[in-house]
Every structure is written in C-alpha cells, then in structure tokens.
JSON list of C-alpha atoms in Angstrom, two decimals:
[
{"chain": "A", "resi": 1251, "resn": "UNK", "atom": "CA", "xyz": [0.00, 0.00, 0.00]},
{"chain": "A", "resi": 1252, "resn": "UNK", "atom": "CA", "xyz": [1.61, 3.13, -1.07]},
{"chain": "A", "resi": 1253, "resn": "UNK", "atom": "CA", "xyz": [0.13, 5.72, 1.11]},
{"chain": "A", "resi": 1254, "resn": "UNK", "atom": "CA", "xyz": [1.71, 9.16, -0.35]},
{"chain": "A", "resi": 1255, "resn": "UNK", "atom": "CA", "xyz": [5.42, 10.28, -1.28]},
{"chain": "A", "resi": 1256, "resn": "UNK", "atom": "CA", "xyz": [5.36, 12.83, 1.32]},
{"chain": "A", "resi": 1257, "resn": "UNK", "atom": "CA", "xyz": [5.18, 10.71, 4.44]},
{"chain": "A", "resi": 1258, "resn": "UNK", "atom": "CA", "xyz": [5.92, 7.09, 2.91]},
{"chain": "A", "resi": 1259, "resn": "UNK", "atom": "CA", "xyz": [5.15, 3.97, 4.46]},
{"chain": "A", "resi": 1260, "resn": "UNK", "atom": "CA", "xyz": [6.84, 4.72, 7.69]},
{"chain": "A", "resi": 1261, "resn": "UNK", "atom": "CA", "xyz": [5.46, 8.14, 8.54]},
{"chain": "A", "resi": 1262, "resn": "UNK", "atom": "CA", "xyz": [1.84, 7.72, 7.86]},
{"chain": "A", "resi": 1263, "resn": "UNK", "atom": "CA", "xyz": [0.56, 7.61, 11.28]},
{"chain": "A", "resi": 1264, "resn": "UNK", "atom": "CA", "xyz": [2.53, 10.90, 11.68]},
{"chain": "A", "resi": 1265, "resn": "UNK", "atom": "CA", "xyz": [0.55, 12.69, 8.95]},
{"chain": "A", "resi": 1266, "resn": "UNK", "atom": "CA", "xyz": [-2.75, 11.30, 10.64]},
{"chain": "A", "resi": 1267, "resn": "UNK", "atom": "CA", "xyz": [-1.75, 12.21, 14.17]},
{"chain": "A", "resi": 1268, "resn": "UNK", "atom": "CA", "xyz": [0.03, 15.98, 12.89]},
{"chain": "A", "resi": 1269, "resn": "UNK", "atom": "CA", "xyz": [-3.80, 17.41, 12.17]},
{"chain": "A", "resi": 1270, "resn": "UNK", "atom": "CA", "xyz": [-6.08, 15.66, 14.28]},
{"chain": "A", "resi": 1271, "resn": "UNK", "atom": "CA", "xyz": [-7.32, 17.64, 17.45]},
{"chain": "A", "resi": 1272, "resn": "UNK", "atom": "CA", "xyz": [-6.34, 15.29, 19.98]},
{"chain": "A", "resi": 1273, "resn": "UNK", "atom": "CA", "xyz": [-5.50, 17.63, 23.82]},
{"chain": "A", "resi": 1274, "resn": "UNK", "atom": "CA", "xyz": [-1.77, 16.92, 24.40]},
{"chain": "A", "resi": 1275, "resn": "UNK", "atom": "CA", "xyz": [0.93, 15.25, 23.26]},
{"chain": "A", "resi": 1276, "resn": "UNK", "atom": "CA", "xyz": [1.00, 12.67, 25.75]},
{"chain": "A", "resi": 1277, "resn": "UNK", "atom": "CA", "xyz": [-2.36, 11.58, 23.92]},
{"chain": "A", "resi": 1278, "resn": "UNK", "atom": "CA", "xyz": [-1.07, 11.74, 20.41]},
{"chain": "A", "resi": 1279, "resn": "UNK", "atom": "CA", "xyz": [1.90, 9.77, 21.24]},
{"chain": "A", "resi": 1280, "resn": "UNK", "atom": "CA", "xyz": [-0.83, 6.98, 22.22]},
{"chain": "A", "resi": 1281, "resn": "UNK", "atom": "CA", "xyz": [-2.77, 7.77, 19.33]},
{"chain": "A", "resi": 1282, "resn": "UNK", "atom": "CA", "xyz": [0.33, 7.16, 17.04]},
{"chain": "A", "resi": 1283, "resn": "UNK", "atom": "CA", "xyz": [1.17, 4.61, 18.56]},
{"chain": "A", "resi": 1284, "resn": "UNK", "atom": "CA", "xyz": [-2.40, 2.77, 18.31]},
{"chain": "A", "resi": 1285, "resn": "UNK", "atom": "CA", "xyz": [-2.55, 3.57, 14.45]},
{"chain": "A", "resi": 1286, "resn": "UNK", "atom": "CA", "xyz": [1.19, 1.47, 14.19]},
{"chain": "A", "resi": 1287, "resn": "UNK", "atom": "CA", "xyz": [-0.25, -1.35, 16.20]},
{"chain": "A", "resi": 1288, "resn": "UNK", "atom": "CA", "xyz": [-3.96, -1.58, 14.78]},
{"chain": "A", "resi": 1289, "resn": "UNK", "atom": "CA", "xyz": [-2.13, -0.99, 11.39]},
{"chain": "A", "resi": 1290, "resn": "UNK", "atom": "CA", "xyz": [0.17, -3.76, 12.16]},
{"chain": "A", "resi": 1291, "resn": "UNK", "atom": "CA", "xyz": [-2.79, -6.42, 12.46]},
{"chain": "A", "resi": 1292, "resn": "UNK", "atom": "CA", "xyz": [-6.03, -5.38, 10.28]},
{"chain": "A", "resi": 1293, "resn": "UNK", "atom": "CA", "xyz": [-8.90, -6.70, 11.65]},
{"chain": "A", "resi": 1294, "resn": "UNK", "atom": "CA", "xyz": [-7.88, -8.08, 14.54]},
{"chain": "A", "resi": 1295, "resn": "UNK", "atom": "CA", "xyz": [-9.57, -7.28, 18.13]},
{"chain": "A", "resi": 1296, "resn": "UNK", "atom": "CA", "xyz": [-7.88, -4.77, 20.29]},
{"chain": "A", "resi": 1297, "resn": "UNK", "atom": "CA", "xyz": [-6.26, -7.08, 22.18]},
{"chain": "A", "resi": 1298, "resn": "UNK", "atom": "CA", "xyz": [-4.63, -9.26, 19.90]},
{"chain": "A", "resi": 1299, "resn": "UNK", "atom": "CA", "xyz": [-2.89, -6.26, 17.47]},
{"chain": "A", "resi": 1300, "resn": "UNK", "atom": "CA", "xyz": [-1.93, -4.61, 20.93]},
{"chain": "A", "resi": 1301, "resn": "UNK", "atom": "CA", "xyz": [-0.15, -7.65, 22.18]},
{"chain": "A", "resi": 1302, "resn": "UNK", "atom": "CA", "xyz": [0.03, -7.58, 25.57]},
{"chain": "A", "resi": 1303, "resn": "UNK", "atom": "CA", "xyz": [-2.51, -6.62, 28.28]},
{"chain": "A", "resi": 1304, "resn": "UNK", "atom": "CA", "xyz": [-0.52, -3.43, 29.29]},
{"chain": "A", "resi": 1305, "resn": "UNK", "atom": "CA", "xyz": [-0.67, -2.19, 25.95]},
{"chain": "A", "resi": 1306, "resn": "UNK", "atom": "CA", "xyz": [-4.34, -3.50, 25.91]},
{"chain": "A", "resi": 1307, "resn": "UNK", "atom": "CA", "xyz": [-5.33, -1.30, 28.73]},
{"chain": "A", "resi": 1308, "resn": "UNK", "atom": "CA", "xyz": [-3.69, 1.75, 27.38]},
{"chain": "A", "resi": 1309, "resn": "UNK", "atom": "CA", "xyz": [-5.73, 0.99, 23.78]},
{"chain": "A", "resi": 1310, "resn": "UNK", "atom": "CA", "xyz": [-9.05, 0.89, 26.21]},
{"chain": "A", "resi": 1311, "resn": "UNK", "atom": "CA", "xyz": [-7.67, 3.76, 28.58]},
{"chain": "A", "resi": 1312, "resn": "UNK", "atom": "CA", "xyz": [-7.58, 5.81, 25.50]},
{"chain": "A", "resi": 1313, "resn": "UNK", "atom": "CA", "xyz": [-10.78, 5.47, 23.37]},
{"chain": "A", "resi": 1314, "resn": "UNK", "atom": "CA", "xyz": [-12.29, 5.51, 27.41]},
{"chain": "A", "resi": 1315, "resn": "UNK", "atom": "CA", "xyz": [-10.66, 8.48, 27.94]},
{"chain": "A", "resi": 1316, "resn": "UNK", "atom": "CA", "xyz": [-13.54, 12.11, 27.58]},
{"chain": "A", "resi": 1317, "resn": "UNK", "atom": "CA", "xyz": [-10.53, 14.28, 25.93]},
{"chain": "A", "resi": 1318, "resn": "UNK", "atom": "CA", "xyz": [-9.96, 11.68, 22.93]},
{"chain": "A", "resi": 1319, "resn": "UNK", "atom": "CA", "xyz": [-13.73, 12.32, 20.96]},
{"chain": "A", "resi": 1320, "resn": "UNK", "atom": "CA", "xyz": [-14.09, 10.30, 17.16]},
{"chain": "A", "resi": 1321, "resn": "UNK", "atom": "CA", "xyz": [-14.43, 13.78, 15.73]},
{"chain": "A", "resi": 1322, "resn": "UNK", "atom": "CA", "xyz": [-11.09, 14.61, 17.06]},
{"chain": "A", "resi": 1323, "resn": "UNK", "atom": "CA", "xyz": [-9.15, 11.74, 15.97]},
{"chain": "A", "resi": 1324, "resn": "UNK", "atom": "CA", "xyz": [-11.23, 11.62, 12.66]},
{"chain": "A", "resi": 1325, "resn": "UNK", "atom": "CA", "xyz": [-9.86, 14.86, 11.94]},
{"chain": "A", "resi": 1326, "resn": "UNK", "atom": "CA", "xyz": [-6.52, 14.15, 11.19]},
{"chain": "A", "resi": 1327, "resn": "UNK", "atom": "CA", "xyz": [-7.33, 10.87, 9.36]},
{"chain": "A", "resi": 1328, "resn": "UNK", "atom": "CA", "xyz": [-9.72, 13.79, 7.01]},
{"chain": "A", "resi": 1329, "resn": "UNK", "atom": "CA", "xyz": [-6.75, 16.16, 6.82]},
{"chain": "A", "resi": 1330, "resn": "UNK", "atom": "CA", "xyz": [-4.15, 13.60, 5.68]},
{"chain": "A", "resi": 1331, "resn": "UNK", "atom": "CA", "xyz": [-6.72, 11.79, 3.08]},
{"chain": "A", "resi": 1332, "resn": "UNK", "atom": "CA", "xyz": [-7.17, 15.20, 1.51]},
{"chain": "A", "resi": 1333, "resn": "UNK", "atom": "CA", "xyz": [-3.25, 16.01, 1.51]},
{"chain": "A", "resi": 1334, "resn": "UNK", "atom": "CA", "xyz": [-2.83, 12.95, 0.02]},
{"chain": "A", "resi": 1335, "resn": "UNK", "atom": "CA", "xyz": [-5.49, 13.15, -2.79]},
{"chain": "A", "resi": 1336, "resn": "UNK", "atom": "CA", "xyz": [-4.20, 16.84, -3.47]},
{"chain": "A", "resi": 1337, "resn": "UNK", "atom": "CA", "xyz": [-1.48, 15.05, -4.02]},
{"chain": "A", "resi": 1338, "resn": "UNK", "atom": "CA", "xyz": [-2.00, 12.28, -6.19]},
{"chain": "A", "resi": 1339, "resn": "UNK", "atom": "CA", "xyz": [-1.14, 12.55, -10.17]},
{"chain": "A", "resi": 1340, "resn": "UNK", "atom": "CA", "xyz": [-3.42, 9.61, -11.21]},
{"chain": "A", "resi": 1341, "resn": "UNK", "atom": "CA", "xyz": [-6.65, 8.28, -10.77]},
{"chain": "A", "resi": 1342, "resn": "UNK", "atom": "CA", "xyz": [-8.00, 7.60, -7.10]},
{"chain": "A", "resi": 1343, "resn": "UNK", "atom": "CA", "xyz": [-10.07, 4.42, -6.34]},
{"chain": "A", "resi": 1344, "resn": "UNK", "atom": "CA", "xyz": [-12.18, 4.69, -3.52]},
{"chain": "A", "resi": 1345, "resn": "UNK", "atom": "CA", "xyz": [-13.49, 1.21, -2.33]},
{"chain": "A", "resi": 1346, "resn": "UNK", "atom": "CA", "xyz": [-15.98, 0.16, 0.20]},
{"chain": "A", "resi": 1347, "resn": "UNK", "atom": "CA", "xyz": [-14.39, -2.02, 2.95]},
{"chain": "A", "resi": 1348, "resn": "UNK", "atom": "CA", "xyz": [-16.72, -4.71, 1.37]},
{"chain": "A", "resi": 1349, "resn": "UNK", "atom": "CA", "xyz": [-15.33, -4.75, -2.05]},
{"chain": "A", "resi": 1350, "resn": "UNK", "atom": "CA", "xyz": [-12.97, -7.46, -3.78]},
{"chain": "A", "resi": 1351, "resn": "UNK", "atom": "CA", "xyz": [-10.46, -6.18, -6.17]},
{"chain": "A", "resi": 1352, "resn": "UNK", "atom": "CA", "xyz": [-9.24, -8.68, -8.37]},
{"chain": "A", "resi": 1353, "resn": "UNK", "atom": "CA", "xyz": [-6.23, -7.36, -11.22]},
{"chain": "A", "resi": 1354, "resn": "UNK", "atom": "CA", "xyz": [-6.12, -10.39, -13.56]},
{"chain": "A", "resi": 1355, "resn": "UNK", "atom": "CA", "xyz": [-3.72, -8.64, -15.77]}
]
C-alpha cells in the first residue's frame, strides 16, 4: 500500500496524528502509537494487534478516555486523506471495505 510520497510507508501515522485535534501530546503519542499497532494487524480485536494486556489497557484507557472524541481523531485521518489526494497525479479508487479487487492482468 503506497500511502503518499510525502510521508511514505513509515510516517503515515505521523501525517494522521500531525492534524487531528487530539488535547496533548502525551495523547497523540498513544494515538500514534495505536494507528502502528492496529495498522500492524487489520482486523484483529484490540487485544490481539496490541499484544500484551498493558498495551491493551492503554488501547481501552484511550478510546475511554472524555478528551480523545471520534471527531477529534477523525480529523486528522480527514486532513491527511485530503493532503494525500491533493497530491495524487493519477486516478483515485475509492473502495468500500466490502469490495474485492481482483487485477487479472
């Protein structure tokens, strides 16, 4: 998955976290660090792309937590999606999570 040439595969969670209106940066870390694990293991519970039950607890303590709201975190994720259409020379698919793709070429 290429997911822009600005940030790369590497700093993608960056661009997400960089715009989204998360409180403090004790919270973004967490929220960084969430995208790299959750990323890590698509569609897998909480507890088994976290890995442990600390880092289980954290993932809960967050999305728990009254500062963290889905418009806040969604913001970023809407920010970075734009920047990276904007930035795009070619054609854009958008698929539903429910789609199969299958390149027989």
């Amino acid at each position: 998955m290429q997911v822009g040439s600005e940030t790369g595969q590497a700093g993608w969670q960056d661009a997400e976290v960089a715009a989204a209106s998360i409180p403090d940066k004790r919270l973004q870390r967490r929220l960084r660090r969430l995208l790299e694990q959750l990323s890590a293991a698509p569609g897998k519970p909480v507890p088994a792309a976290c890995g442990d039950w600390a880092a289980t607890k954290a993932a809960y303590r967050f999305f728990d937590n009254p500062r963290v709201t889905e418009h806040g975190v969604l913001s970023g994720h809407f920010a970075a999606t734009a920047a990276r259409s904007k930035a795009s020379e070619g054609p854009i698919l958008i698929l539903q999570d429910t789609t199969e793709f299958i390149c027989t070429s």
